[in-house]
Amino acid sequence: MAASARMIYLDHNATTPLDPRVLDVMLPFFTKDYGNAASTSHPFGWRARSAVDDARAVIAQAIHAAPDHDLVFTSGATESINLAFKGLRPEPGKNHVVTSRIEHKAVLDSCRNLEDNGAEVTYVGVDEAGRVDLKQLAAAIGDRTYLVSIMLANNETGTVQDMVAIAELCRDKGVVLHTDATQALGKIDVDLDKLDIGLASFSGHKLYGPKGVGALYVRGDLRHRMQPQIHGGGHEYGLRSGTLNVPGIVGFAEALDICTSEQPSESLHIMSLRMQLHDVITSQLDGVRLNGDLSGCLPGTLNLSFAYTDADSILLEMPDIALSSGSACTSAKAEPSHVLRAMGVGDELARASIRFGIGRFNTEEEIAYAARRCIDAVTRLRAMSPLVA
């Protein structure tokens, strides 16, 4: 069968292939317009600076931000998250941060770093679909709280948070809201002005752009409270020194511009593929648990647990399909997913979970083939399992 003659990529939550249209706009900045954007004395630098300014405007428009000062370019979402957490100066007398138990490790590890330096952190729970418990969140925010960080969409389950309610709560409590919008950007609408987000982190390689480039959104009124974590030259309004990755920034903007213009039709197509995959698998296999909520998640994310199996064995049975058993940053560890645990999934089912990440270039034929391969793999493994009656 044609689809099985090559590797099928279904791990778009980990990273996405570079869209050829993005590569086309990047190439001149490697070979022709290769100037340093900080070089102000010659046309090479001017062209590089102009390209960065144009890219900043495109990204700002897509997320409804001010184009001149609200975006700080970084090496990716992890750096952006670190800058948000370590760069935001607490207000006098405040030393408390609130986050959720399902955050990406970049957020959780940054929180632990703050704890090591004397801050207090509260980790609120989620329901069985992976949505933050708003009552817990409201109760956790106190007089000493200065920062709340809740991801917009989860990287393992795709569950999208009720950020309107969360932002309203933070606004009423007078605390800064940071969101890790890495998985959401380019897949769903991200309107930071409407949500009144204070800080937001992004990465280019999750939306068919290049690796090694990202951004931190800093709302204008917070700029005076931010301190740099990388020093040397005062680039990016003094918040992130270092020679700008001009090809990456140009590619990031082009990738997001394509996503923004094609999102309505693309989301429907990808969602259709996800439902096809879900319906075929669940109609032919018993003991399959959906981790998340099909009506409130990213279009291309499907996380399923298969009882009486384990994820590693399933993946070994399907070497021609690129899949993941969890976050790309933690899948090398043998521990069950902290996200699924927080959702109340038992360790055995958590270890038997597969994340399907469907993307722009996947076809119906590929999805049909992946579904059959998954069904066959689980059926074979269960036939060998002493736990199956």
Tab-separated table of C-alpha atoms in Angstrom:
chain	number	residue	atom	x	y	z
A	1	MET	CA	0.000	0.000	0.000
A	2	ALA	CA	1.348	3.431	-0.917
A	3	ALA	CA	1.004	4.903	2.548
A	4	SER	CA	3.081	2.127	4.130
A	5	ALA	CA	5.997	2.559	1.711
A	6	ARG	CA	7.355	5.459	3.783
A	7	MET	CA	7.347	6.776	7.302
A	8	ILE	CA	4.115	8.443	8.356
A	9	TYR	CA	4.604	11.421	10.632
A	10	LEU	CA	2.005	11.758	13.397
A	11	ASP	CA	4.056	13.605	16.017
A	12	HIS	CA	3.239	17.211	15.167
A	13	ASN	CA	2.935	18.192	18.843
A	14	ALA	CA	6.665	17.499	19.211
A	15	THR	CA	7.638	19.459	16.108
A	16	THR	CA	6.349	20.183	12.626
A	17	PRO	CA	8.039	19.935	9.240
A	18	LEU	CA	9.165	23.224	7.765
A	19	ASP	CA	6.619	24.381	5.226
A	20	PRO	CA	8.371	24.811	1.826
A	21	ARG	CA	6.847	28.286	1.541
A	22	VAL	CA	8.583	29.222	4.794
A	23	LEU	CA	11.919	27.924	3.554
A	24	ASP	CA	11.579	30.028	0.405
A	25	VAL	CA	11.367	33.288	2.363
A	26	MET	CA	14.183	32.261	4.716
A	27	LEU	CA	16.801	31.327	2.120
A	28	PRO	CA	17.806	34.866	1.035
A	29	PHE	CA	18.729	35.708	4.630
A	30	PHE	CA	21.258	32.881	4.666
A	31	THR	CA	22.918	33.643	1.339
A	32	LYS	CA	22.169	37.192	0.183
A	33	ASP	CA	20.744	39.427	2.926
A	34	TYR	CA	22.964	37.971	5.634
A	35	GLY	CA	23.679	41.161	7.549
A	36	ASN	CA	23.497	41.573	11.315
A	37	ALA	CA	20.272	43.317	12.269
A	38	ALA	CA	22.226	45.382	14.798
A	39	SER	CA	24.615	46.744	12.137
A	40	THR	CA	23.297	50.222	11.406
A	41	SER	CA	26.065	51.571	9.160
A	42	HIS	CA	25.444	49.698	5.902
A	43	PRO	CA	22.645	48.285	3.701
A	44	PHE	CA	23.252	44.668	4.740
A	45	GLY	CA	22.340	45.527	8.316
A	46	TRP	CA	19.500	47.802	7.240
A	47	ARG	CA	17.873	45.028	5.202
A	48	ALA	CA	18.213	42.585	8.080
A	49	ARG	CA	16.725	45.079	10.529
A	50	SER	CA	13.870	45.851	8.149
A	51	ALA	CA	13.101	42.130	7.793
A	52	VAL	CA	13.010	41.730	11.582
A	53	ASP	CA	10.741	44.755	11.960
A	54	ASP	CA	8.374	43.409	9.310
A	55	ALA	CA	8.324	39.987	10.969
A	56	ARG	CA	7.638	41.524	14.365
A	57	ALA	CA	4.676	43.404	12.909
A	58	VAL	CA	3.253	40.243	11.293
A	59	ILE	CA	3.490	38.228	14.525
A	60	ALA	CA	2.120	41.087	16.625
A	61	GLN	CA	-0.881	41.456	14.345
A	62	ALA	CA	-1.589	37.723	14.529
A	63	ILE	CA	-1.700	37.741	18.329
A	64	HIS	CA	-3.261	41.227	18.636
A	65	ALA	CA	-0.239	42.820	20.282
A	66	ALA	CA	1.504	46.168	19.875
A	67	PRO	CA	4.104	45.695	17.105
A	68	ASP	CA	6.784	48.030	18.399
A	69	HIS	CA	7.578	46.918	21.924
A	70	ASP	CA	5.565	43.896	23.070
A	71	LEU	CA	7.560	41.084	21.411
A	72	VAL	CA	10.982	39.850	22.519
A	73	PHE	CA	12.569	37.329	20.148
A	74	THR	CA	14.234	34.338	21.812
A	75	SER	CA	15.621	30.930	20.884
A	76	GLY	CA	12.283	29.220	21.546
A	77	ALA	CA	9.480	28.707	24.027
A	78	THR	CA	11.687	27.272	26.779
A	79	GLU	CA	13.827	30.408	26.851
A	80	SER	CA	10.714	32.573	26.664
A	81	ILE	CA	9.204	30.759	29.657
A	82	ASN	CA	12.429	31.116	31.628
A	83	LEU	CA	12.584	34.816	30.837
A	84	ALA	CA	8.964	35.265	31.921
A	85	PHE	CA	9.436	33.508	35.258
A	86	LYS	CA	12.913	34.713	36.177
A	87	GLY	CA	12.666	38.113	34.529
A	88	LEU	CA	9.445	39.357	36.122
A	89	ARG	CA	10.237	41.282	39.287
A	90	PRO	CA	7.732	40.580	42.072
A	91	GLU	CA	5.977	43.557	43.553
A	92	PRO	CA	7.090	44.500	47.086
A	93	GLY	CA	5.824	42.035	49.669
A	94	LYS	CA	4.773	39.444	47.085
A	95	ASN	CA	6.507	36.104	46.715
A	96	HIS	CA	3.876	33.611	45.544
A	97	VAL	CA	3.254	31.978	42.154
A	98	VAL	CA	0.332	29.795	41.071
A	99	THR	CA	0.437	27.281	38.236
A	100	SER	CA	-1.202	23.985	37.297
A	101	ARG	CA	-0.060	20.395	37.594
A	102	ILE	CA	-0.262	19.783	33.844
A	103	GLU	CA	2.180	22.433	32.665
A	104	HIS	CA	5.121	21.747	30.377
A	105	LYS	CA	8.372	20.906	32.142
A	106	ALA	CA	9.778	24.284	31.155
A	107	VAL	CA	7.172	25.895	33.406
A	108	LEU	CA	7.371	23.319	36.202
A	109	ASP	CA	11.168	23.409	36.326
A	110	SER	CA	11.141	27.216	36.283
A	111	CYS	CA	8.755	27.122	39.227
A	112	ARG	CA	11.127	24.822	41.101
A	113	ASN	CA	13.932	27.257	40.396
A	114	LEU	CA	11.860	30.033	41.961
A	115	GLU	CA	11.179	27.801	44.955
A	116	ASP	CA	14.899	27.150	45.322
A	117	ASN	CA	15.332	30.906	45.505
A	118	GLY	CA	12.734	31.444	48.219
A	119	ALA	CA	9.455	31.803	46.343
A	120	GLU	CA	6.320	29.852	47.176
A	121	VAL	CA	4.475	28.003	44.415
A	122	THR	CA	1.000	26.471	44.483
A	123	TYR	CA	0.104	23.784	41.940
A	124	VAL	CA	-3.635	23.599	41.271
A	125	GLY	CA	-5.406	20.523	39.952
A	126	VAL	CA	-7.455	19.770	36.867
A	127	ASP	CA	-10.582	17.768	36.082
A	128	GLU	CA	-10.651	14.465	34.194
A	129	ALA	CA	-10.546	16.305	30.852
A	130	GLY	CA	-7.474	18.260	31.907
A	131	ARG	CA	-9.131	21.623	32.561
A	132	VAL	CA	-7.936	23.757	35.433
A	133	ASP	CA	-10.240	23.787	38.456
A	134	LEU	CA	-11.265	27.448	38.566
A	135	LYS	CA	-12.389	27.237	42.195
A	136	GLN	CA	-9.012	25.853	43.204
A	137	LEU	CA	-7.310	28.540	41.180
A	138	ALA	CA	-9.336	31.325	42.797
A	139	ALA	CA	-8.668	29.929	46.264
A	140	ALA	CA	-4.931	29.633	45.582
A	141	ILE	CA	-4.474	33.302	44.642
A	142	GLY	CA	-3.707	35.310	47.758
A	143	ASP	CA	-2.427	38.692	48.836
A	144	ARG	CA	1.188	37.673	48.143
A	145	THR	CA	0.541	36.232	44.671
A	146	TYR	CA	2.186	38.141	41.836
A	147	LEU	CA	2.105	35.614	38.953
A	148	VAL	CA	-0.257	32.945	37.631
A	149	SER	CA	0.857	30.676	34.775
A	150	ILE	CA	-1.646	28.461	32.951
A	151	MET	CA	-0.953	26.957	29.531
A	152	LEU	CA	-3.437	27.786	26.774
A	153	ALA	CA	-3.435	24.272	25.272
A	154	ASN	CA	-1.827	21.128	26.625
A	155	ASN	CA	0.946	19.489	24.633
A	156	GLU	CA	-0.074	15.914	25.551
A	157	THR	CA	-3.879	15.965	25.422
A	158	GLY	CA	-4.600	19.097	23.392
A	159	THR	CA	-7.103	20.305	25.981
A	160	VAL	CA	-7.731	24.046	25.647
A	161	GLN	CA	-8.203	26.003	28.863
A	162	ASP	CA	-10.992	28.501	29.530
A	163	MET	CA	-8.532	31.359	29.318
A	164	VAL	CA	-11.264	33.992	29.260
A	165	ALA	CA	-12.398	32.943	32.741
A	166	ILE	CA	-8.823	32.523	33.975
A	167	ALA	CA	-7.812	35.958	32.683
A	168	GLU	CA	-10.867	37.568	34.264
A	169	LEU	CA	-10.042	35.933	37.591
A	170	CYS	CA	-6.429	37.135	37.461
A	171	ARG	CA	-7.514	40.630	36.475
A	172	ASP	CA	-9.953	40.794	39.408
A	173	LYS	CA	-7.227	39.563	41.763
A	174	GLY	CA	-4.668	42.016	40.386
A	175	VAL	CA	-2.046	39.429	39.414
A	176	VAL	CA	-0.041	38.987	36.214
A	177	LEU	CA	-1.149	36.104	33.984
A	178	HIS	CA	1.425	34.207	31.921
A	179	THR	CA	0.370	31.595	29.395
A	180	ASP	CA	2.439	29.020	27.581
A	181	ALA	CA	0.788	29.348	24.180
A	182	THR	CA	3.334	27.188	22.368
A	183	GLN	CA	0.912	24.475	21.253
A	184	ALA	CA	-1.981	26.847	20.602
A	185	LEU	CA	-0.400	29.436	18.330
A	186	GLY	CA	-1.252	28.805	14.691
A	187	LYS	CA	-3.901	26.209	15.545
A	188	ILE	CA	-6.529	28.261	17.356
A	189	ASP	CA	-7.114	32.007	17.632
A	190	VAL	CA	-4.784	33.661	20.132
A	191	ASP	CA	-5.975	37.177	21.034
A	192	LEU	CA	-3.741	38.404	23.844
A	193	ASP	CA	-5.307	41.856	23.966
A	194	LYS	CA	-8.833	40.488	24.388
A	195	LEU	CA	-7.696	38.063	27.085
A	196	ASP	CA	-5.611	40.687	28.902
A	197	ILE	CA	-2.619	38.351	29.063
A	198	GLY	CA	0.476	39.843	30.691
A	199	LEU	CA	3.120	37.422	29.386
A	200	ALA	CA	2.950	34.707	26.718
A	201	SER	CA	5.502	32.272	25.319
A	202	PHE	CA	5.745	30.948	21.754
A	203	SER	CA	7.932	28.823	19.507
A	204	GLY	CA	8.280	28.747	15.721
A	205	HIS	CA	8.758	25.032	15.160
A	206	LYS	CA	5.292	24.013	16.373
A	207	LEU	CA	3.588	25.790	13.452
A	208	TYR	CA	5.649	24.682	10.417
A	209	GLY	CA	8.350	27.229	11.061
A	210	PRO	CA	12.049	26.775	11.906
A	211	LYS	CA	13.510	25.452	15.133
A	212	GLY	CA	15.619	27.711	17.311
A	213	VAL	CA	13.355	30.764	17.309
A	214	GLY	CA	10.531	31.875	19.575
A	215	ALA	CA	9.158	34.934	21.314
A	216	LEU	CA	7.983	36.266	24.629
A	217	TYR	CA	5.056	38.659	24.600
A	218	VAL	CA	5.420	41.304	27.305
A	219	ARG	CA	2.430	43.586	27.790
A	220	GLY	CA	3.538	47.203	27.726
A	221	ASP	CA	2.782	48.022	31.346
A	222	LEU	CA	5.005	45.147	32.511
A	223	ARG	CA	8.141	46.094	30.612
A	224	HIS	CA	9.559	48.135	33.492
A	225	ARG	CA	9.263	45.087	35.762
A	226	MET	CA	11.240	42.771	33.460
A	227	GLN	CA	14.948	42.112	33.902
A	228	PRO	CA	17.099	40.326	31.294
A	229	GLN	CA	18.492	36.844	31.832
A	230	ILE	CA	21.058	37.117	29.021
A	231	HIS	CA	23.355	40.146	29.044
A	232	GLY	CA	25.616	41.613	26.406
A	233	GLY	CA	24.657	44.290	23.915
A	234	GLY	CA	21.170	45.243	25.024
A	235	HIS	CA	19.332	43.724	22.065
A	236	GLU	CA	15.533	43.329	22.057
A	237	TYR	CA	14.850	46.458	24.109
A	238	GLY	CA	17.478	45.375	26.599
A	239	LEU	CA	15.632	42.184	27.558
A	240	ARG	CA	17.482	39.581	25.474
A	241	SER	CA	20.985	40.249	24.261
A	242	GLY	CA	22.481	38.315	21.372
A	243	THR	CA	22.668	38.546	17.596
A	244	LEU	CA	19.184	38.127	16.198
A	245	ASN	CA	18.392	34.955	14.256
A	246	VAL	CA	17.158	36.844	11.203
A	247	PRO	CA	16.350	33.816	8.976
A	248	GLY	CA	14.546	32.161	11.883
A	249	ILE	CA	12.555	35.267	12.753
A	250	VAL	CA	11.552	35.772	9.111
A	251	GLY	CA	10.530	32.106	8.914
A	252	PHE	CA	8.579	32.283	12.182
A	253	ALA	CA	6.557	35.226	10.869
A	254	GLU	CA	5.888	33.607	7.497
A	255	ALA	CA	4.799	30.352	9.139
A	256	LEU	CA	2.398	32.166	11.446
A	257	ASP	CA	1.052	34.286	8.591
A	258	ILE	CA	0.263	31.100	6.628
A	259	CYS	CA	-1.398	29.538	9.670
A	260	THR	CA	-3.509	32.617	10.266
A	261	SER	CA	-4.770	32.789	6.689
A	262	GLU	CA	-5.387	29.045	6.325
A	263	GLN	CA	-6.519	28.214	9.863
A	264	PRO	CA	-10.295	27.988	9.285
A	265	SER	CA	-10.127	25.434	6.464
A	266	GLU	CA	-7.042	23.674	7.787
A	267	SER	CA	-8.549	23.187	11.236
A	268	LEU	CA	-11.650	21.569	9.751
A	269	HIS	CA	-9.526	19.217	7.635
A	270	ILE	CA	-7.256	18.193	10.504
A	271	MET	CA	-10.191	17.797	12.890
A	272	SER	CA	-11.866	15.518	10.353
A	273	LEU	CA	-8.744	13.349	10.214
A	274	ARG	CA	-8.624	13.194	14.008
A	275	MET	CA	-12.237	12.094	14.233
A	276	GLN	CA	-11.633	9.496	11.516
A	277	LEU	CA	-8.725	8.088	13.513
A	278	HIS	CA	-10.648	8.119	16.785
A	279	ASP	CA	-13.803	6.566	15.384
A	280	VAL	CA	-12.049	3.725	13.559
A	281	ILE	CA	-9.904	2.768	16.546
A	282	THR	CA	-12.650	2.967	19.162
A	283	SER	CA	-15.147	1.116	16.967
A	284	GLN	CA	-12.834	-1.883	16.643
A	285	LEU	CA	-11.095	-1.965	20.020
A	286	ASP	CA	-12.526	-2.187	23.526
A	287	GLY	CA	-10.724	-0.817	26.551
A	288	VAL	CA	-9.675	2.464	24.925
A	289	ARG	CA	-9.716	5.604	27.066
A	290	LEU	CA	-9.801	9.095	25.576
A	291	ASN	CA	-7.507	11.411	27.505
A	292	GLY	CA	-8.904	14.877	27.021
A	293	ASP	CA	-12.047	16.204	25.392
A	294	LEU	CA	-12.747	15.957	21.663
A	295	SER	CA	-15.029	19.002	21.777
A	296	GLY	CA	-12.544	21.257	23.528
A	297	CYS	CA	-9.061	20.461	22.307
A	298	LEU	CA	-6.641	21.314	19.529
A	299	PRO	CA	-7.818	20.090	16.111
A	300	GLY	CA	-5.023	17.559	15.547
A	301	THR	CA	-4.337	16.106	18.993
A	302	LEU	CA	-5.659	12.695	20.044
A	303	ASN	CA	-4.421	10.973	23.204
A	304	LEU	CA	-5.632	7.418	23.785
A	305	SER	CA	-4.820	4.814	26.441
A	306	PHE	CA	-5.066	1.129	25.512
A	307	ALA	CA	-5.816	-1.165	28.453
A	308	TYR	CA	-3.708	-4.340	28.902
A	309	THR	CA	-0.805	-2.948	26.859
A	310	ASP	CA	1.987	-0.424	27.274
A	311	ALA	CA	2.915	2.443	25.011
A	312	ASP	CA	6.490	1.362	24.358
A	313	SER	CA	5.344	-2.012	23.051
A	314	ILE	CA	2.739	-0.406	20.819
A	315	LEU	CA	5.324	1.955	19.354
A	316	LEU	CA	7.698	-0.953	18.684
A	317	GLU	CA	4.913	-2.683	16.769
A	318	MET	CA	4.547	0.356	14.491
A	319	PRO	CA	8.091	1.414	13.537
A	320	ASP	CA	6.895	3.011	10.291
A	321	ILE	CA	4.676	5.529	12.090
A	322	ALA	CA	6.196	8.414	14.048
A	323	LEU	CA	4.228	8.682	17.297
A	324	SER	CA	4.872	9.630	20.896
A	325	SER	CA	3.956	8.243	24.285
A	326	GLY	CA	3.902	11.753	25.768
A	327	SER	CA	5.751	15.054	25.693
A	328	ALA	CA	8.877	15.059	23.534
A	329	CYS	CA	10.724	16.641	26.455
A	330	THR	CA	9.876	13.834	28.876
A	331	SER	CA	9.127	10.741	26.761
A	332	ALA	CA	12.599	9.314	27.411
A	333	LYS	CA	11.661	8.863	31.062
A	334	ALA	CA	9.950	5.711	32.305
A	335	GLU	CA	7.641	7.555	34.684
A	336	PRO	CA	3.951	7.833	33.791
A	337	SER	CA	2.876	11.162	32.338
A	338	HIS	CA	2.451	13.812	35.034
A	339	VAL	CA	-0.333	15.296	32.895
A	340	LEU	CA	-2.380	12.099	32.816
A	341	ARG	CA	-1.742	11.480	36.506
A	342	ALA	CA	-3.083	14.937	37.314
A	343	MET	CA	-6.204	14.071	35.300
A	344	GLY	CA	-6.788	11.016	37.484
A	345	VAL	CA	-5.552	8.405	35.011
A	346	GLY	CA	-4.029	5.392	36.787
A	347	ASP	CA	-0.384	4.515	36.238
A	348	GLU	CA	-1.113	1.436	34.105
A	349	LEU	CA	-3.338	3.325	31.682
A	350	ALA	CA	-0.991	6.316	31.727
A	351	ARG	CA	1.848	4.027	30.632
A	352	ALA	CA	-0.403	2.709	27.850
A	353	SER	CA	-1.144	6.100	26.313
A	354	ILE	CA	-0.272	7.142	22.774
A	355	ARG	CA	-0.354	10.716	21.506
A	356	PHE	CA	-1.357	11.108	17.879
A	357	GLY	CA	-0.385	14.519	16.500
A	358	ILE	CA	-1.997	15.132	13.119
A	359	GLY	CA	-0.786	17.941	10.885
A	360	ARG	CA	-1.078	19.938	7.700
A	361	PHE	CA	0.397	17.396	5.301
A	362	ASN	CA	-1.281	14.212	6.574
A	363	THR	CA	-3.793	12.496	4.283
A	364	GLU	CA	-6.891	10.363	4.785
A	365	GLU	CA	-4.965	7.392	3.423
A	366	GLU	CA	-2.258	7.842	6.042
A	367	ILE	CA	-4.796	8.113	8.846
A	368	ALA	CA	-6.621	5.004	7.681
A	369	TYR	CA	-3.342	3.100	7.533
A	370	ALA	CA	-2.267	4.320	10.988
A	371	ALA	CA	-5.601	3.270	12.472
A	372	ARG	CA	-5.273	-0.242	11.049
A	373	ARG	CA	-1.698	-0.568	12.242
A	374	CYS	CA	-2.665	0.570	15.720
A	375	ILE	CA	-5.598	-1.845	15.914
A	376	ASP	CA	-3.419	-4.734	14.753
A	377	ALA	CA	-0.652	-3.838	17.219
A	378	VAL	CA	-2.946	-3.606	20.223
A	379	THR	CA	-4.739	-6.810	19.230
A	380	ARG	CA	-1.431	-8.711	18.986
A	381	LEU	CA	-0.162	-7.396	22.287
A	382	ARG	CA	-3.371	-8.195	24.091
A	383	ALA	CA	-3.300	-11.721	22.681
A	384	MET	CA	0.043	-12.208	24.456
A	385	SER	CA	-0.984	-10.523	27.699
A	386	PRO	CA	-1.829	-12.682	30.728
A	387	LEU	CA	-4.074	-9.863	31.965
A	388	VAL	CA	-6.605	-10.362	29.180
A	389	ALA	CA	-9.161	-13.031	30.021
